[in-house]
Amino acid sequence: MHETSGTEPLSVLSLFRDAAGSVPAYASFLREHGVDPSAVGDPSWIPLMTKSNYHQRYGLAERCRGGRLDAAAMVAVSSGSSGRPTVWPRTVEDERPVTARFEQVFRDGFRADQRSTLAVVCFALGNWVGGMYTVAACRQLAAGGYRITVAAPGNDVDEILRVIGELGPLFEQTVLLGYPPFVKNVVDAGVARGVDWPSLRVKLVLAGEVFSEQWRDLMAARAGITDPESGVASLYGTADAGVLGNETPLSVRIRRFLAGRPDLASGLFGDSRLPTLVQYDPAARLFETAGDGTLVFSAGGTVPLVRYHIADEGGLFSYAEMVSFCREHGFEPGDGPELPFVHFFGRSLFTVSFFGANVYPENVTVGLEQPAVSGWTTGRFVLSTVEDADRDRWLSVVVELAPGAVATPERERLAAESIRAELLRLNSEFAHYVPAGHQLPRVELRAADDPEYFPKGVKHRYTRRPAG
């Protein structure tokens, strides 16, 4: 299957001129930046839009086309992980590009056009953007002829398992949609309660966090997913514009190849971390990179986003560039959609500096996904640096135990050694900058849902500011 963008790439200049003439806030924004819309002949002349210089400075109605908030069918709010929640107006038309990304996953990976499918939405419901957007997209697919039935228990493990137990056996496959650590909690809780996951032919749709290929394999094993390349798909989403891109079986095959070749991955992506790698449709969401290695995109909608600086660290490759790179290094990636690739690491505010080395949560995650550790942890942790009585700094990792698991000195040692091993393997800065005597992190094990580190109902933060 060779899928390409259905139309020409989005014209940033056309979107710019449309927004300048129809969005009151954007017209004011351009005046404040001294930009005359009629004089702009190249997209690079258009100032970057950010949450702080645009969304937080102008009123909600002013940011809508025609200055009309009442044209929106509904509103959603962002999670506020790096600030207070922001309101995002939506229309049914805004949902269509997002639905197309879900369609690619459900069709190419899950064959939901041919198989009866129970889609269980495990994102938080209410005004939070993830749950309602996912429900809307799945319902649109069902209305378009896909064999999908949506259940929306939200982020309640007991209710999710009740719904799956009652309805899952009535369908040919069951899809869980949610944040990676929460979906893992659901699967683990099901295993503990005797849920026969393999009989349900489970698939996963995930969003919100970067996860490793070890994690994908771990979840596939626990949920009985026979083909991790097609049965587990990550979405690249943002509250600002919904889903921007999605993993395809092609992008997953390439990422799994690069996961086994850290030398090639670091050369290709310019970083010791393995990013999420997705494909996107440039007719709906047009990406570019800022000079500092972060991502910018443009998208239409009720609140148009023109050269919006999302600030995720990442980069872009055309389809031909990525496939050629793989073949040049002896890997045949196989067939897939002829769409460009975007990779992203997340925002740099989630790193910890230790002896001059940037320590990333993604590196620590891999250490907790090793077989000696993964059976009694949830995968959630809090990374920071701490100072002892002698003013020496140490890397601290507070790790969440799986429900019912018990903290022991032996388990703390196993977790610390596993994290160190993966940091040394994956992070060349850590291996070269951090003295050997300080490379072993100080691990503390906390009970599941610990109120200080892992409170319920709050979007998890994997790092904390240095103490001391």
Coordinates of C-alpha atoms in Angstrom, one line a residue:
M1 CA 0.0 0.0 0.0
H2 CA 1.4 3.4 -1.1
E3 CA -0.7 6.2 0.5
T4 CA 0.2 9.7 -0.3
S5 CA -1.2 13.0 0.7
G6 CA -4.6 13.5 -0.9
T7 CA -3.9 17.1 -2.0
E8 CA -1.0 19.5 -2.3
P9 CA 0.8 20.5 0.9
L10 CA -0.9 23.1 3.0
S11 CA 0.1 26.6 1.8
V12 CA 1.3 28.5 4.8
L13 CA 1.1 31.8 2.9
S14 CA -2.6 31.2 2.0
L15 CA -3.4 30.3 5.6
F16 CA -1.5 33.4 6.8
R17 CA -3.5 35.7 4.5
D18 CA -6.7 34.1 5.5
A19 CA -6.0 34.4 9.2
A20 CA -4.7 37.9 8.9
G21 CA -8.0 38.9 7.3
S22 CA -10.4 36.9 9.4
V23 CA -9.0 36.5 12.9
P24 CA -9.0 39.7 15.0
A25 CA -6.2 38.5 17.4
Y26 CA -3.9 37.5 14.5
A27 CA -4.3 40.9 12.9
S28 CA -3.3 42.5 16.2
F29 CA -0.4 40.1 16.6
L30 CA 0.9 41.0 13.2
R31 CA 0.6 44.8 13.9
E32 CA 2.5 44.4 17.1
H33 CA 5.3 42.6 15.2
G34 CA 5.4 45.3 12.5
V35 CA 4.2 42.9 9.8
D36 CA 2.2 44.2 6.8
P37 CA 0.4 41.1 5.5
S38 CA 0.3 42.5 2.0
A39 CA 4.1 42.7 2.0
V40 CA 4.8 39.1 3.1
G41 CA 6.0 37.1 0.1
D42 CA 7.8 34.2 1.9
P43 CA 6.6 32.0 4.9
S44 CA 9.9 32.6 6.6
W45 CA 8.9 36.3 7.1
I46 CA 5.9 35.3 9.2
P47 CA 6.6 35.6 13.0
L48 CA 6.4 32.4 15.0
M49 CA 3.3 32.1 17.1
T50 CA 3.6 30.6 20.7
K51 CA 1.3 29.9 23.5
S52 CA 2.8 32.7 25.5
N53 CA 3.0 35.4 22.8
Y54 CA -0.4 34.6 21.3
H55 CA -2.9 32.4 23.2
Q56 CA -2.1 33.9 26.6
R57 CA -2.2 37.5 25.3
Y58 CA -5.4 37.6 23.3
G59 CA -9.0 36.8 24.3
L60 CA -10.6 33.5 23.3
A61 CA -13.2 34.9 21.0
E62 CA -10.6 37.1 19.3
R63 CA -8.5 34.1 18.3
C64 CA -11.5 32.5 16.5
R65 CA -12.3 33.2 12.9
G66 CA -14.6 36.2 12.7
G67 CA -14.0 36.8 16.4
R68 CA -16.9 34.4 17.1
L69 CA -16.6 31.8 19.8
D70 CA -20.2 30.8 19.3
A71 CA -19.2 29.3 16.0
A72 CA -17.4 26.5 17.9
A73 CA -19.4 23.3 18.6
M74 CA -17.5 22.6 21.8
V75 CA -14.4 23.5 23.8
A76 CA -11.7 21.4 25.3
V77 CA -8.9 22.2 27.7
S78 CA -5.2 21.2 27.7
S79 CA -3.7 19.3 30.6
G80 CA -1.7 22.3 31.9
S81 CA 1.5 20.2 32.4
S82 CA 3.7 23.3 31.9
G83 CA 1.2 26.0 32.9
R84 CA -2.4 26.6 33.6
P85 CA -5.0 24.9 31.4
T86 CA -5.8 26.5 28.1
V87 CA -9.2 26.4 26.4
W88 CA -9.4 25.3 22.7
P89 CA -12.6 25.8 20.7
R90 CA -13.5 23.0 18.2
T91 CA -15.9 22.3 15.4
V92 CA -16.8 19.1 13.6
E93 CA -14.7 20.3 10.7
D94 CA -11.7 20.6 13.0
E95 CA -12.1 16.9 13.9
R96 CA -11.8 15.6 10.4
P97 CA -7.9 15.8 10.0
V98 CA -7.7 14.1 13.4
T99 CA -10.1 11.4 12.4
A100 CA -8.0 10.7 9.3
R101 CA -5.0 9.9 11.5
F102 CA -7.1 7.5 13.6
E103 CA -8.4 6.0 10.4
Q104 CA -4.9 5.2 9.2
V105 CA -4.2 3.4 12.4
F106 CA -7.5 1.5 12.6
R107 CA -7.4 0.6 8.9
D108 CA -3.7 -0.2 8.1
G109 CA -2.7 -1.6 11.5
F110 CA -5.9 -3.1 12.9
R111 CA -8.0 -3.8 9.8
A112 CA -11.1 -2.4 11.6
D113 CA -12.8 -2.0 8.3
Q114 CA -13.0 -5.8 8.2
R115 CA -13.0 -6.9 11.9
S116 CA -15.6 -6.0 14.5
T117 CA -13.8 -3.8 17.0
L118 CA -14.5 -2.6 20.5
A119 CA -12.7 0.7 21.0
V120 CA -12.3 1.4 24.8
V121 CA -11.3 5.0 25.5
C122 CA -9.1 5.1 28.6
F123 CA -8.3 8.8 28.5
A124 CA -9.8 11.1 31.1
L125 CA -13.2 12.3 30.0
G126 CA -14.9 15.7 30.6
N127 CA -13.3 18.8 29.1
W128 CA -9.9 17.3 28.8
V129 CA -8.9 17.2 25.2
G130 CA -7.7 13.6 24.9
G131 CA -10.8 11.7 25.9
M132 CA -13.5 13.7 24.0
Y133 CA -11.4 14.1 20.9
T134 CA -10.7 10.3 20.8
V135 CA -14.4 9.5 21.3
A136 CA -15.4 11.9 18.5
A137 CA -12.8 10.5 16.1
C138 CA -13.8 6.9 16.7
R139 CA -17.5 7.7 16.3
Q140 CA -16.8 9.4 13.0
L141 CA -15.0 6.3 11.8
A142 CA -18.0 4.2 12.9
A143 CA -20.3 6.5 11.0
G144 CA -18.1 6.2 8.0
G145 CA -18.5 2.4 7.8
Y146 CA -15.8 1.1 10.1
R147 CA -16.8 -1.8 12.3
I148 CA -16.1 0.1 15.5
T149 CA -18.2 0.3 18.6
V150 CA -17.0 2.9 21.2
A151 CA -17.0 2.4 24.9
A152 CA -15.8 5.4 27.0
P153 CA -15.2 4.3 30.6
G154 CA -12.5 7.0 31.0
N155 CA -9.6 6.6 33.3
D156 CA -11.2 4.2 35.8
V157 CA -9.4 0.9 35.9
D158 CA -12.3 -1.0 37.5
E159 CA -14.9 0.3 35.0
I160 CA -12.5 -0.3 32.1
L161 CA -12.1 -4.0 33.1
R162 CA -15.8 -4.4 33.7
V163 CA -16.6 -3.1 30.2
I164 CA -13.9 -5.3 28.7
G165 CA -15.0 -8.3 30.6
E166 CA -18.7 -7.9 29.5
L167 CA -18.2 -6.7 25.9
G168 CA -14.8 -7.7 24.8
P169 CA -15.7 -11.4 24.0
L170 CA -18.5 -10.2 21.7
F171 CA -16.0 -8.6 19.3
E172 CA -13.2 -9.8 17.1
Q173 CA -10.7 -7.4 18.6
T174 CA -10.5 -4.9 21.5
V175 CA -8.5 -1.6 21.2
L176 CA -7.4 0.2 24.3
L177 CA -6.7 3.9 23.8
G178 CA -4.9 6.0 26.5
Y179 CA -1.6 7.3 27.9
P180 CA 1.1 4.6 27.9
P181 CA 1.6 4.3 31.7
F182 CA -2.1 4.2 32.4
V183 CA -2.7 1.6 29.7
K184 CA 0.0 -0.5 31.3
N185 CA -1.7 -0.2 34.6
V186 CA -4.9 -1.5 33.0
V187 CA -3.2 -4.5 31.4
D188 CA -1.3 -5.3 34.5
A189 CA -4.5 -5.1 36.6
G190 CA -6.2 -7.3 34.1
V191 CA -3.5 -9.9 34.4
A192 CA -3.7 -9.9 38.2
R193 CA -7.5 -10.4 37.9
G194 CA -7.3 -13.2 35.4
V195 CA -8.3 -11.4 32.3
D196 CA -7.5 -13.5 29.2
W197 CA -6.0 -10.7 27.1
P198 CA -4.8 -12.9 24.2
S199 CA -8.4 -14.1 23.6
L200 CA -9.5 -10.5 23.2
R201 CA -7.0 -9.9 20.4
V202 CA -5.9 -6.6 21.9
K203 CA -4.5 -3.6 20.1
L204 CA -3.2 -0.4 21.7
V205 CA -3.4 3.3 20.6
L206 CA -1.2 5.5 22.8
A207 CA -0.5 9.2 23.1
G208 CA 1.2 11.8 25.3
E209 CA 4.5 10.2 26.0
V210 CA 7.6 8.7 24.2
F211 CA 8.1 5.0 25.0
S212 CA 10.8 2.6 24.1
E213 CA 10.7 -0.4 21.9
Q214 CA 11.4 -2.5 25.0
W215 CA 8.2 -1.1 26.4
R216 CA 6.3 -2.0 23.2
D217 CA 7.6 -5.6 23.4
L218 CA 6.8 -5.8 27.1
M219 CA 3.2 -4.6 26.5
A220 CA 2.8 -6.9 23.6
A221 CA 3.9 -9.9 25.7
R222 CA 1.5 -9.0 28.6
A223 CA -1.5 -8.2 26.4
G224 CA -0.9 -11.1 24.0
I225 CA -0.3 -8.9 21.0
T226 CA 1.3 -11.1 18.4
D227 CA 2.6 -8.4 16.1
P228 CA 3.9 -5.3 17.9
E229 CA 4.6 -3.5 14.7
S230 CA 1.0 -3.3 13.6
G231 CA -0.8 -3.9 17.0
V232 CA 0.7 -0.9 19.0
A233 CA 0.5 2.6 17.5
S234 CA 1.5 5.9 19.0
L235 CA -0.1 9.2 18.1
Y236 CA 1.7 12.6 18.1
G237 CA -0.9 14.9 19.5
T238 CA -1.2 18.3 21.0
A239 CA -4.1 20.1 22.7
D240 CA -3.6 23.0 20.2
A241 CA -4.5 21.1 17.1
G242 CA -5.4 17.5 18.0
V243 CA -3.4 14.7 16.3
L244 CA -0.5 15.8 14.2
G245 CA 0.8 12.5 13.0
N246 CA 0.7 8.8 13.8
E247 CA 2.9 5.7 13.9
T248 CA 2.4 3.4 10.9
P249 CA 3.7 -0.2 10.6
L250 CA 6.4 1.3 8.4
S251 CA 7.5 3.9 10.9
V252 CA 7.5 1.3 13.7
R253 CA 9.7 -1.1 11.7
I254 CA 12.2 1.7 11.1
R255 CA 12.2 2.7 14.7
R256 CA 12.7 -0.9 15.9
F257 CA 15.7 -1.2 13.5
L258 CA 17.2 2.0 14.9
A259 CA 16.5 0.9 18.5
G260 CA 18.9 -1.9 17.9
R261 CA 21.5 0.4 16.3
P262 CA 22.0 3.3 18.8
D263 CA 25.0 4.5 16.8
L264 CA 22.9 5.0 13.7
A265 CA 20.0 6.5 15.6
S266 CA 22.2 9.1 17.4
G267 CA 23.7 10.0 14.1
L268 CA 20.4 10.3 12.3
F269 CA 18.5 12.1 15.1
G270 CA 21.5 14.0 16.6
D271 CA 20.7 12.7 20.1
S272 CA 21.3 9.7 22.4
R273 CA 17.5 9.4 22.9
L274 CA 15.3 7.4 20.6
P275 CA 12.5 9.7 19.6
T276 CA 9.0 8.8 18.6
L277 CA 8.8 8.5 14.8
V278 CA 5.5 9.1 13.0
Q279 CA 4.3 10.0 9.6
Y280 CA 2.0 13.0 8.8
D281 CA -0.1 14.4 6.1
P282 CA 1.4 17.8 4.9
A283 CA -2.0 18.7 3.4
A284 CA -3.5 19.0 6.9
R285 CA -0.5 19.8 9.1
L286 CA 2.6 21.3 7.6
F287 CA 5.8 21.0 9.7
E288 CA 9.0 22.9 9.7
T289 CA 11.9 23.3 12.1
A290 CA 13.1 26.3 14.0
G291 CA 16.7 27.2 14.2
D292 CA 17.1 25.7 17.6
G293 CA 16.1 22.2 16.6
T294 CA 12.5 22.5 17.7
L295 CA 9.3 21.9 15.7
V296 CA 6.9 24.4 14.1
F297 CA 3.7 23.6 12.4
S298 CA 0.8 25.3 10.7
A299 CA -2.9 24.2 10.6
G300 CA -6.2 25.6 9.8
G301 CA -9.3 25.4 12.0
T302 CA -11.6 27.4 14.2
V303 CA -8.4 28.9 15.8
P304 CA -5.9 28.9 12.9
L305 CA -2.3 28.2 13.9
V306 CA 0.2 29.9 11.6
R307 CA 3.8 28.9 12.1
Y308 CA 3.0 27.7 15.6
H309 CA 6.1 27.0 17.7
I310 CA 5.2 23.9 19.6
A311 CA 8.7 23.7 21.2
D312 CA 9.0 19.9 20.9
E313 CA 12.6 19.0 20.1
G314 CA 12.7 17.0 16.8
G315 CA 13.1 17.1 13.1
L316 CA 11.8 16.1 9.7
F317 CA 12.6 13.6 6.9
S318 CA 10.9 13.0 3.6
Y319 CA 9.7 9.6 2.8
A320 CA 12.5 9.1 0.3
E321 CA 15.2 10.3 2.7
M322 CA 14.2 7.9 5.4
V323 CA 13.8 4.9 3.2
S324 CA 17.1 5.6 1.5
F325 CA 18.8 5.9 4.9
C326 CA 17.5 2.5 5.9
R327 CA 18.6 0.8 2.7
E328 CA 22.0 2.4 2.8
H329 CA 22.5 0.7 6.2
G330 CA 21.3 -2.7 5.1
F331 CA 17.7 -2.6 6.3
E332 CA 14.8 -3.0 4.0
P333 CA 11.8 -1.2 5.7
G334 CA 9.2 -2.6 3.4
D335 CA 6.0 -1.1 2.1
G336 CA 4.0 1.8 3.7
P337 CA 2.5 5.2 3.1
E338 CA 4.6 7.6 1.1
L339 CA 4.2 10.4 3.6
P340 CA 6.9 12.4 5.3
F341 CA 8.3 11.6 8.8
V342 CA 8.5 13.8 11.9
H343 CA 10.4 12.7 15.0
F344 CA 10.1 14.3 18.4
F345 CA 11.7 13.9 21.8
G346 CA 9.4 16.2 23.9
R347 CA 10.3 19.4 25.6
S348 CA 13.7 20.1 27.1
L349 CA 12.2 21.2 30.4
F350 CA 11.9 17.5 31.2
T351 CA 15.6 16.8 31.4
V352 CA 17.9 16.8 34.4
S353 CA 21.5 18.1 34.2
F354 CA 24.0 15.9 36.1
F355 CA 27.8 16.5 36.0
G356 CA 27.1 18.5 32.7
A357 CA 25.3 15.6 31.1
N358 CA 21.7 15.8 30.1
V359 CA 19.8 12.9 31.6
Y360 CA 16.6 12.2 29.9
P361 CA 13.5 10.3 31.3
E362 CA 13.5 8.2 28.1
N363 CA 16.9 6.7 29.1
V364 CA 15.7 5.9 32.6
T365 CA 12.5 4.4 31.3
V366 CA 14.4 1.7 29.4
G367 CA 16.2 0.6 32.6
L368 CA 12.8 0.0 34.3
E369 CA 11.6 -2.0 31.4
Q370 CA 14.2 -4.8 31.7
P371 CA 12.9 -8.2 32.8
A372 CA 14.6 -8.1 36.2
V373 CA 12.6 -4.9 37.1
S374 CA 9.5 -4.6 35.0
G375 CA 7.5 -7.2 36.8
W376 CA 7.1 -5.2 40.0
T377 CA 7.1 -1.6 38.8
T378 CA 4.6 0.5 36.9
G379 CA 7.1 2.3 34.8
R380 CA 6.4 5.7 36.4
F381 CA 9.2 7.5 38.2
V382 CA 10.4 10.9 39.3
L383 CA 14.0 11.9 38.2
S384 CA 15.9 14.6 40.0
T385 CA 19.3 15.4 41.5
V386 CA 19.8 15.5 45.3
E387 CA 22.6 16.8 47.5
D388 CA 24.0 14.9 50.5
A389 CA 25.4 16.3 53.7
D390 CA 28.8 16.7 52.1
R391 CA 27.3 18.7 49.2
D392 CA 27.9 15.9 46.7
R393 CA 25.2 15.6 44.0
W394 CA 23.6 12.3 43.2
L395 CA 21.0 11.2 40.6
S396 CA 17.8 10.3 42.4
V397 CA 15.0 8.1 40.9
V398 CA 11.8 7.6 42.9
V399 CA 10.1 4.6 41.3
E400 CA 6.5 3.6 41.6
L401 CA 5.9 0.0 42.6
A402 CA 3.2 -2.1 41.0
P403 CA 0.0 -2.5 43.1
G404 CA 0.8 -5.1 45.8
A405 CA 4.5 -5.1 45.2
V406 CA 6.8 -4.6 48.2
A407 CA 9.9 -2.4 48.5
T408 CA 13.1 -4.2 49.4
P409 CA 16.8 -3.2 49.4
E410 CA 17.4 -5.9 46.8
R411 CA 14.8 -4.5 44.4
E412 CA 16.2 -1.0 44.9
R413 CA 19.7 -2.4 43.9
L414 CA 18.3 -4.2 40.9
A415 CA 16.5 -1.0 39.7
A416 CA 19.5 1.2 40.2
E417 CA 21.9 -1.2 38.4
S418 CA 19.4 -1.6 35.5
I419 CA 19.0 2.2 35.1
R420 CA 22.8 2.7 35.2
A421 CA 23.4 0.0 32.6
E422 CA 20.9 1.6 30.2
L423 CA 22.2 5.2 30.8
L424 CA 25.7 4.0 30.0
R425 CA 24.5 2.2 26.9
L426 CA 22.2 4.9 25.5
N427 CA 23.6 8.2 26.8
S428 CA 27.2 8.9 25.7
E429 CA 27.2 12.2 27.7
F430 CA 26.4 10.3 30.9
A431 CA 29.1 7.7 30.1
H432 CA 31.8 10.3 29.5
Y433 CA 30.9 13.1 31.9
V434 CA 29.7 11.4 35.1
P435 CA 32.4 9.9 37.3
A436 CA 32.1 6.2 37.8
G437 CA 31.5 6.6 41.5
H438 CA 28.4 8.7 40.8
Q439 CA 26.9 6.7 37.9
L440 CA 24.7 4.5 40.1
P441 CA 21.5 6.4 40.9
R442 CA 19.9 6.4 44.3
V443 CA 16.6 4.6 43.9
E444 CA 13.7 4.9 46.3
L445 CA 10.7 2.6 45.8
R446 CA 7.2 4.1 46.6
A447 CA 3.8 2.4 46.7
A448 CA 1.5 2.7 43.8
D449 CA -0.4 6.1 43.7
D450 CA 1.9 7.5 46.4
P451 CA 0.3 11.0 47.0
E452 CA 3.7 12.8 47.1
Y453 CA 5.1 11.4 43.9
F454 CA 2.4 9.6 42.0
P455 CA -1.0 11.3 42.9
K456 CA -4.1 10.0 41.2
G457 CA -5.8 12.2 38.6
V458 CA -2.8 14.4 37.8
K459 CA -0.7 14.3 34.7
H460 CA 2.6 12.7 35.7
R461 CA 5.8 14.7 35.7
Y462 CA 8.9 12.6 35.3
T463 CA 11.4 15.3 36.6
R464 CA 11.7 17.6 39.5
R465 CA 13.8 20.6 40.1
P466 CA 17.1 19.9 42.0
A467 CA 16.8 19.8 45.7
G468 CA 19.3 21.5 48.1

